[in-house]
Every structure is written in C-alpha cells, then in structure tokens.
C-alpha cells in the first residue's frame, strides 16, 4: 500500500495515511468498515472489551455520521492480539502496552532495514 499520504496516529506513535478514494477501500486496512457489533462478533469478544481497548488507548475507532464506532482491519488485528494476551491472563492495560511496544519495535525494524538497504545501495 502506498504510504505517502499525510499520517494519522496509530498506537505507539506509528503513522498511517488517510483513507484513499472510495475505489481503494477494499484494499485499505485502515478504512473503518466494521461496526462495533460486527467487530465484536468477528473477534469473539464483547463490545465492552472493545471499549476497554479504546479506554486504554490501543485503538481509537472512527465514528460514523450517527456517532457509532467503526473499526478497521488493522484495529481488529490489534484487538485480536489483545484478546490473545488477555486470554493468557494478561491484564487489559498491560496487554495494550505490550502491543504498542510490539508495534513500535516493528516500525523501528522496518525503518532500520530501509536505512540498511539505502546504505548498501550507496556503497
């Protein structure tokens, strides 16, 4: 996916672009396509669990014009990871912090790999 658009904040400071034009929404992992009920059903969790993830600042769902929470595929992946950790006995707040740190590490590794490729190409 092209990541040249102005950024939107993600957990841990990771940045993402705004949603692309409507024709690209099927491929956009950041498009808020899922209602709270659909997201909860897909993940096998309660809406309360999803609200707890929002309160812990792991995911901040967009709002529909009617004020309803809407979740993206990226947010559902984060919520699924949180559920895994919680199912293993990790408190929700700690699970959210772990996921934020994992996300920051993945971004740092991606940036480092890109730097190394640029450096190797320059030599």
PDB file of C-alpha atoms in Angstrom, residues 6 27-28 51-52 60 71 74 94 98 110 117:
ATOM      1  CA  UNK A   6      -0.258  12.675   5.382  1.00  0.00           C
ATOM      2  CA  UNK A  27      -7.633  -2.898  -0.036  1.00  0.00           C
ATOM      3  CA  UNK A  28      -7.307  -0.257   2.696  1.00  0.00           C
ATOM      4  CA  UNK A  51     -14.473  -0.088  24.637  1.00  0.00           C
ATOM      5  CA  UNK A  52     -11.798  -1.114  27.180  1.00  0.00           C
ATOM      6  CA  UNK A  60      -9.433   4.727  18.655  1.00  0.00           C
ATOM      7  CA  UNK A  71     -13.255  -0.291  13.249  1.00  0.00           C
ATOM      8  CA  UNK A  74      -5.789  -3.000  11.333  1.00  0.00           C
ATOM      9  CA  UNK A  94      -0.736  -4.413  30.218  1.00  0.00           C
ATOM     10  CA  UNK A  98       2.710  -4.770  25.114  1.00  0.00           C
ATOM     11  CA  UNK A 110      11.262  -1.540   9.201  1.00  0.00           C
ATOM     12  CA  UNK A 117      19.193  -1.063   2.055  1.00  0.00           C
TER      13      UNK A 117
END
